[in-house]
PDB file of C-alpha atoms in Angstrom:
ATOM      1  CA  MET A1185     -44.780  18.370 -53.146  1.00 47.00           C
ATOM      2  CA  GLU A1186     -44.779  20.141 -50.039  1.00 50.00           C
ATOM      3  CA  GLU A1187     -45.257  18.468 -46.528  1.00 52.00           C
ATOM      4  CA  PRO A1188     -48.297  18.730 -44.879  1.00 53.00           C
ATOM      5  CA  VAL A1189     -48.352  20.918 -41.836  1.00 64.00           C
ATOM      6  CA  ASP A1190     -50.539  21.000 -38.703  1.00 87.00           C
ATOM      7  CA  THR A1191     -52.974  22.871 -37.469  1.00 91.00           C
ATOM      8  CA  ALA A1192     -50.921  24.105 -34.538  1.00 91.00           C
ATOM      9  CA  THR A1193     -47.973  24.456 -36.249  1.00 91.00           C
ATOM     10  CA  ALA A1194     -50.641  26.693 -38.786  1.00 92.00           C
ATOM     11  CA  ILE A1195     -51.637  28.624 -36.355  1.00 93.00           C
ATOM     12  CA  LEU A1196     -47.865  29.401 -34.838  1.00 93.00           C
ATOM     13  CA  ALA A1197     -45.901  29.849 -38.507  1.00 91.00           C
ATOM     14  CA  SER A1198     -49.201  32.290 -39.533  1.00 93.00           C
ATOM     15  CA  ALA A1199     -48.973  34.675 -35.908  1.00 92.00           C
ATOM     16  CA  ALA A1200     -44.802  35.170 -36.552  1.00 90.00           C
ATOM     17  CA  VAL A1201     -45.707  36.441 -40.310  1.00 89.00           C
ATOM     18  CA  LEU A1202     -48.704  39.173 -38.631  1.00 91.00           C
ATOM     19  CA  LEU A1203     -45.479  39.537 -36.003  1.00 86.00           C
ATOM     20  CA  ARG A1204     -43.769  41.385 -38.653  1.00 85.00           C
ATOM     21  CA  GLU A1205     -46.489  43.573 -39.093  1.00 88.00           C
ATOM     22  CA  ARG A1206     -47.445  44.160 -35.557  1.00 88.00           C
ATOM     23  CA  THR A1207     -46.869  43.786 -31.881  1.00 87.00           C
ATOM     24  CA  PHE A1208     -48.365  40.446 -29.950  1.00 89.00           C
ATOM     25  CA  ASP A1209     -50.853  42.098 -28.982  1.00 89.00           C
ATOM     26  CA  ASP A1210     -52.382  43.572 -31.579  1.00 91.00           C
ATOM     27  CA  ILE A1211     -52.700  39.270 -33.405  1.00 92.00           C
ATOM     28  CA  SER A1212     -56.194  39.322 -32.622  1.00 93.00           C
ATOM     29  CA  TYR A1213     -57.406  35.333 -32.514  1.00 94.00           C
ATOM     30  CA  ARG A1214     -60.184  36.543 -35.154  1.00 95.00           C
ATOM     31  CA  ALA A1215     -56.964  38.453 -37.016  1.00 93.00           C
ATOM     32  CA  LEU A1216     -55.120  35.134 -37.258  1.00 94.00           C
ATOM     33  CA  ALA A1217     -57.615  32.249 -38.001  1.00 94.00           C
ATOM     34  CA  ASP A1218     -58.468  34.509 -40.825  1.00 94.00           C
ATOM     35  CA  GLU A1219     -54.432  34.476 -41.261  1.00 92.00           C
ATOM     36  CA  VAL A1220     -54.590  30.705 -41.413  1.00 93.00           C
ATOM     37  CA  GLY A1221     -57.811  29.948 -42.811  1.00 93.00           C
ATOM     38  CA  ILE A1222     -59.486  28.229 -40.528  1.00 94.00           C
ATOM     39  CA  SER A1223     -62.276  28.814 -36.962  1.00 93.00           C
ATOM     40  CA  GLU A1224     -61.745  31.190 -34.204  1.00 94.00           C
ATOM     41  CA  ARG A1225     -62.896  28.335 -32.176  1.00 95.00           C
ATOM     42  CA  THR A1226     -60.048  26.186 -33.807  1.00 94.00           C
ATOM     43  CA  ILE A1227     -57.299  28.863 -32.177  1.00 94.00           C
ATOM     44  CA  TYR A1228     -59.150  28.745 -28.848  1.00 94.00           C
ATOM     45  CA  ARG A1229     -58.537  25.053 -29.046  1.00 94.00           C
ATOM     46  CA  GLN A1230     -56.021  24.801 -29.881  1.00 93.00           C
ATOM     47  CA  TYR A1231     -54.536  27.526 -27.509  1.00 94.00           C
ATOM     48  CA  PRO A1232     -57.136  28.050 -24.524  1.00 94.00           C
ATOM     49  CA  THR A1233     -55.703  31.855 -23.619  1.00 92.00           C
ATOM     50  CA  ARG A1234     -53.173  33.996 -25.815  1.00 90.00           C
ATOM     51  CA  ALA A1235     -50.749  33.203 -22.661  1.00 90.00           C
ATOM     52  CA  HIS A1236     -50.883  29.677 -24.277  1.00 91.00           C
ATOM     53  CA  LEU A1237     -50.032  31.361 -27.629  1.00 92.00           C
ATOM     54  CA  LEU A1238     -47.545  33.589 -26.592  1.00 91.00           C
ATOM     55  CA  ALA A1239     -45.690  30.558 -25.008  1.00 89.00           C
ATOM     56  CA  ALA A1240     -46.534  27.943 -27.702  1.00 90.00           C
ATOM     57  CA  LEU A1241     -45.495  30.883 -30.099  1.00 91.00           C
ATOM     58  CA  SER A1242     -41.921  31.653 -28.094  1.00 90.00           C
ATOM     59  CA  ASN A1243     -41.443  27.616 -28.350  1.00 88.00           C
ATOM     60  CA  TRP A1244     -42.127  27.664 -32.002  1.00 91.00           C
ATOM     61  CA  ILE A1245     -39.897  30.873 -32.951  1.00 91.00           C
ATOM     62  CA  GLU A1246     -36.775  29.813 -30.546  1.00 88.00           C
ATOM     63  CA  GLN A1247     -36.644  26.784 -32.557  1.00 88.00           C
ATOM     64  CA  THR A1248     -37.198  27.960 -36.507  1.00 90.00           C
ATOM     65  CA  ARG A1249     -35.996  30.774 -36.465  1.00 91.00           C
ATOM     66  CA  PHE A1250     -33.260  31.356 -32.900  1.00 91.00           C
ATOM     67  CA  PRO A1251     -31.862  27.544 -32.738  1.00 88.00           C
ATOM     68  CA  LEU A1252     -29.327  27.486 -30.078  1.00 87.00           C
ATOM     69  CA  PRO A1253     -25.755  25.346 -31.492  1.00 87.00           C
ATOM     70  CA  PRO A1254     -24.653  22.356 -29.978  1.00 89.00           C
ATOM     71  CA  PHE A1255     -21.868  23.648 -27.263  1.00 92.00           C
ATOM     72  CA  VAL A1256     -19.762  21.272 -24.819  1.00 91.00           C
ATOM     73  CA  THR A1257     -17.509  23.564 -23.202  1.00 93.00           C
ATOM     74  CA  VAL A1258     -17.742  27.072 -22.251  1.00 94.00           C
ATOM     75  CA  SER A1259     -16.478  28.256 -24.798  1.00 95.00           C
ATOM     76  CA  ASP A1260     -18.398  26.946 -27.414  1.00 95.00           C
ATOM     77  CA  PHE A1261     -21.196  28.165 -25.050  1.00 96.00           C
ATOM     78  CA  ARG A1262     -20.642  31.950 -24.488  1.00 97.00           C
ATOM     79  CA  ALA A1263     -19.449  31.536 -29.296  1.00 97.00           C
ATOM     80  CA  ALA A1264     -23.437  30.160 -29.416  1.00 96.00           C
ATOM     81  CA  VAL A1265     -25.411  32.725 -27.427  1.00 96.00           C
ATOM     82  CA  HIS A1266     -23.122  34.772 -29.232  1.00 97.00           C
ATOM     83  CA  GLU A1267     -24.885  34.716 -32.414  1.00 96.00           C
ATOM     84  CA  ARG A1268     -28.000  33.819 -30.396  1.00 95.00           C
ATOM     85  CA  PHE A1269     -27.580  37.781 -29.273  1.00 97.00           C
ATOM     86  CA  ARG A1270     -26.803  39.328 -33.479  1.00 97.00           C
ATOM     87  CA  ALA A1271     -29.442  37.346 -35.166  1.00 96.00           C
ATOM     88  CA  PHE A1272     -31.641  39.155 -31.719  1.00 96.00           C
ATOM     89  CA  ASP A1273     -30.912  41.781 -33.507  1.00 95.00           C
ATOM     90  CA  THR A1274     -31.746  41.000 -37.102  1.00 94.00           C
ATOM     91  CA  LEU A1275     -35.387  40.056 -35.537  1.00 92.00           C
ATOM     92  CA  PRO A1276     -35.772  41.446 -32.570  1.00 93.00           C
ATOM     93  CA  ALA A1277     -39.401  41.676 -33.008  1.00 90.00           C
ATOM     94  CA  TYR A1278     -39.442  37.787 -32.638  1.00 91.00           C
ATOM     95  CA  ALA A1279     -37.026  38.231 -29.778  1.00 92.00           C
ATOM     96  CA  TYR A1280     -38.937  40.421 -27.699  1.00 92.00           C
ATOM     97  CA  VAL A1281     -42.288  37.454 -28.368  1.00 91.00           C
ATOM     98  CA  GLY A1282     -39.465  35.565 -26.280  1.00 88.00           C
ATOM     99  CA  ALA A1283     -38.571  38.035 -23.499  1.00 90.00           C
ATOM    100  CA  ARG A1284     -42.401  38.530 -23.117  1.00 88.00           C
ATOM    101  CA  ALA A1285     -43.365  34.663 -22.870  1.00 87.00           C
ATOM    102  CA  SER A1286     -40.459  33.696 -20.343  1.00 82.00           C
ATOM    103  CA  ALA A1287     -42.079  36.484 -18.679  1.00 79.00           C
ATOM    104  CA  ILE A1288     -45.693  34.766 -18.172  1.00 76.00           C
ATOM    105  CA  SER A1289     -46.205  31.802 -15.862  1.00 58.00           C
ATOM    106  CA  PRO A1290     -45.463  28.683 -17.588  1.00 59.00           C
ATOM    107  CA  THR A1291     -49.290  27.827 -19.048  1.00 52.00           C
ATOM    108  CA  LEU A1292     -47.305  24.024 -20.780  1.00 52.00           C
ATOM    109  CA  ASP A1293     -45.996  21.381 -19.305  1.00 53.00           C
ATOM    110  CA  ILE A1294     -42.726  20.503 -21.030  1.00 54.00           C
ATOM    111  CA  GLU A1295     -39.480  19.566 -20.322  1.00 55.00           C
ATOM    112  CA  PRO A1296     -36.758  21.312 -18.955  1.00 58.00           C
ATOM    113  CA  ALA A1297     -35.791  23.140 -21.643  1.00 72.00           C
ATOM    114  CA  TYR A1298     -33.000  22.167 -24.591  1.00 79.00           C
ATOM    115  CA  ILE A1299     -30.242  25.085 -23.170  1.00 85.00           C
ATOM    116  CA  THR A1300     -30.957  24.324 -19.755  1.00 86.00           C
ATOM    117  CA  ARG A1301     -30.073  20.644 -20.204  1.00 88.00           C
ATOM    118  CA  ALA A1302     -26.896  21.866 -22.647  1.00 92.00           C
ATOM    119  CA  ILE A1303     -25.664  23.946 -19.383  1.00 94.00           C
ATOM    120  CA  GLU A1304     -26.153  20.658 -16.960  1.00 93.00           C
ATOM    121  CA  ALA A1305     -24.286  19.146 -19.455  1.00 93.00           C
ATOM    122  CA  MET A1306     -21.456  21.761 -20.324  1.00 94.00           C
ATOM    123  CA  LEU A1307     -21.415  22.255 -16.337  1.00 94.00           C
ATOM    124  CA  ASP A1308     -20.527  18.145 -15.482  1.00 92.00           C
ATOM    125  CA  VAL A1309     -17.694  18.661 -17.700  1.00 89.00           C
ATOM    126  CA  ALA A1310     -16.122  22.693 -16.804  1.00 88.00           C
ATOM    127  CA  ALA A1311     -17.437  21.401 -12.284  1.00 89.00           C
ATOM    128  CA  PRO A1312     -17.618  17.196 -12.856  1.00 89.00           C
ATOM    129  CA  THR A1313     -18.158  17.776  -8.270  1.00 89.00           C
ATOM    130  CA  LEU A1314     -20.878  19.821  -8.244  1.00 89.00           C
ATOM    131  CA  ASN A1315     -23.441  19.104  -6.724  1.00 90.00           C
ATOM    132  CA  ARG A1316     -26.837  18.833  -7.900  1.00 91.00           C
ATOM    133  CA  ARG A1317     -28.797  21.777  -5.876  1.00 91.00           C
ATOM    134  CA  ASP A1318     -24.868  24.070  -6.865  1.00 91.00           C
ATOM    135  CA  GLN A1319     -25.622  22.902 -10.050  1.00 92.00           C
ATOM    136  CA  ARG A1320     -28.901  23.672 -10.700  1.00 91.00           C
ATOM    137  CA  ARG A1321     -28.671  27.302  -9.307  1.00 92.00           C
ATOM    138  CA  ILE A1322     -25.656  27.851 -11.340  1.00 93.00           C
ATOM    139  CA  ALA A1323     -27.776  26.344 -14.557  1.00 93.00           C
ATOM    140  CA  ALA A1324     -30.499  28.685 -13.332  1.00 92.00           C
ATOM    141  CA  SER A1325     -28.046  32.037 -13.898  1.00 94.00           C
ATOM    142  CA  LEU A1326     -26.525  30.859 -17.161  1.00 95.00           C
ATOM    143  CA  ARG A1327     -29.615  30.296 -18.840  1.00 93.00           C
ATOM    144  CA  PHE A1328     -31.452  34.374 -17.430  1.00 93.00           C
ATOM    145  CA  PHE A1329     -27.569  35.867 -18.925  1.00 96.00           C
ATOM    146  CA  SER A1330     -28.213  33.775 -22.680  1.00 95.00           C
ATOM    147  CA  SER A1331     -32.153  34.470 -22.644  1.00 93.00           C
ATOM    148  CA  ALA A1332     -34.121  37.164 -25.170  1.00 93.00           C
ATOM    149  CA  MET A1333     -34.929  38.722 -21.535  1.00 93.00           C
ATOM    150  CA  PHE A1334     -30.994  39.341 -21.039  1.00 96.00           C
ATOM    151  CA  TRP A1335     -30.433  40.420 -24.765  1.00 97.00           C
ATOM    152  CA  ALA A1336     -34.113  42.693 -24.213  1.00 95.00           C
ATOM    153  CA  ARG A1337     -33.360  44.782 -21.285  1.00 96.00           C
ATOM    154  CA  LEU A1338     -29.733  45.545 -22.133  1.00 97.00           C
ATOM    155  CA  ARG A1339     -31.365  46.544 -25.390  1.00 96.00           C
ATOM    156  CA  THR A1340     -34.692  48.428 -24.497  1.00 95.00           C
ATOM    157  CA  GLY A1341     -33.102  49.309 -20.950  1.00 95.00           C
ATOM    158  CA  PHE A1342     -29.751  51.101 -21.934  1.00 97.00           C
ATOM    159  CA  ASP A1343     -29.855  50.994 -26.828  1.00 96.00           C
ATOM    160  CA  MET A1344     -27.081  48.197 -25.566  1.00 97.00           C
ATOM    161  CA  ASP A1345     -26.389  46.184 -29.736  1.00 96.00           C
ATOM    162  CA  ALA A1346     -25.463  43.033 -29.882  1.00 96.00           C
ATOM    163  CA  GLY A1347     -21.833  43.561 -29.811  1.00 97.00           C
ATOM    164  CA  GLU A1348     -22.525  45.147 -26.442  1.00 98.00           C
ATOM    165  CA  ILE A1349     -24.853  42.539 -24.861  1.00 98.00           C
ATOM    166  CA  CYS A1350     -22.263  40.021 -26.265  1.00 98.00           C
ATOM    167  CA  ASP A1351     -20.157  41.287 -23.667  1.00 98.00           C
ATOM    168  CA  ALA A1352     -22.248  42.236 -20.468  1.00 98.00           C
ATOM    169  CA  PHE A1353     -22.759  38.257 -20.466  1.00 98.00           C
ATOM    170  CA  ASP A1354     -19.163  37.420 -20.802  1.00 98.00           C
ATOM    171  CA  ARG A1355     -19.231  39.624 -17.804  1.00 98.00           C
ATOM    172  CA  ALA A1356     -21.773  37.918 -16.142  1.00 97.00           C
ATOM    173  CA  VAL A1357     -20.866  34.626 -17.443  1.00 96.00           C
ATOM    174  CA  ASP A1358     -17.522  35.172 -15.912  1.00 96.00           C
ATOM    175  CA  ASN A1359     -18.845  36.061 -12.390  1.00 95.00           C
ATOM    176  CA  VAL A1360     -20.772  33.003 -12.497  1.00 94.00           C
ATOM    177  CA  LEU A1361     -18.266  30.894 -12.525  1.00 93.00           C
ATOM    178  CA  ALA A1362     -16.102  32.684 -10.254  1.00 91.00           C
ATOM    179  CA  LYS A1363     -18.692  31.240  -7.179  1.00 86.00           C
ATOM    180  CA  LEU A1364     -18.247  27.980  -8.110  1.00 84.00           C
ATOM    181  CA  PRO A1365     -17.034  26.321  -4.616  1.00 78.00           C
ATOM    182  CA  ASP A1366     -13.887  25.501  -4.747  1.00 75.00           C
ATOM    183  CA  GLY A1367     -12.110  22.002  -6.030  1.00 69.00           C
ATOM    184  CA  THR A1368     -15.605  22.015  -7.994  1.00 73.00           C
ATOM    185  CA  ARG A1369     -13.974  23.061 -11.392  1.00 69.00           C
ATOM    186  CA  ALA A1370     -12.344  20.833 -13.684  1.00 63.00           C
ATOM    187  CA  GLU A1371      -8.523  20.467 -14.289  1.00 53.00           C
ATOM    188  CA  SER A1372      -7.957  23.190 -17.301  1.00 49.00           C
TER     189      SER A1372
END
């Protein structure tokens, strides 16, 4: 017996199916409603604007198609992001939705993303005396370099594949971590 699916999840799952055939811009609320088997008005109740739909779809795709493996150390973080970039290469249309959603203003009142909390926890281990301001600054940089946006820019702007993007990511992480203030890094 199948698990019941709530309306919001059904809408997002159907949008993901439609993404295999067309771009996000070409998915109308009417086509989405027809795919789900609900009224267009129900779509608008769940997602009043396309920005709301894009943000929710991006979050859903990230959780279902590109879950980030857990990490504690910088080495684990690198491996997790490499795995994610390889996954982006296999499902680029989904990765581009994530990249596009990160470029819009936030529409959802949500807690900081899992990756932000995980990067901050990793920094607590890697640089235990780092002050909160610097931790947030470094976490934001590392989050960007591990994002679909970073992957998409290198993929489309420089025609790089996942391996080359992973190399660029590693260099960016090295440069960010090299800027840690003296005395904040844990002894290795």
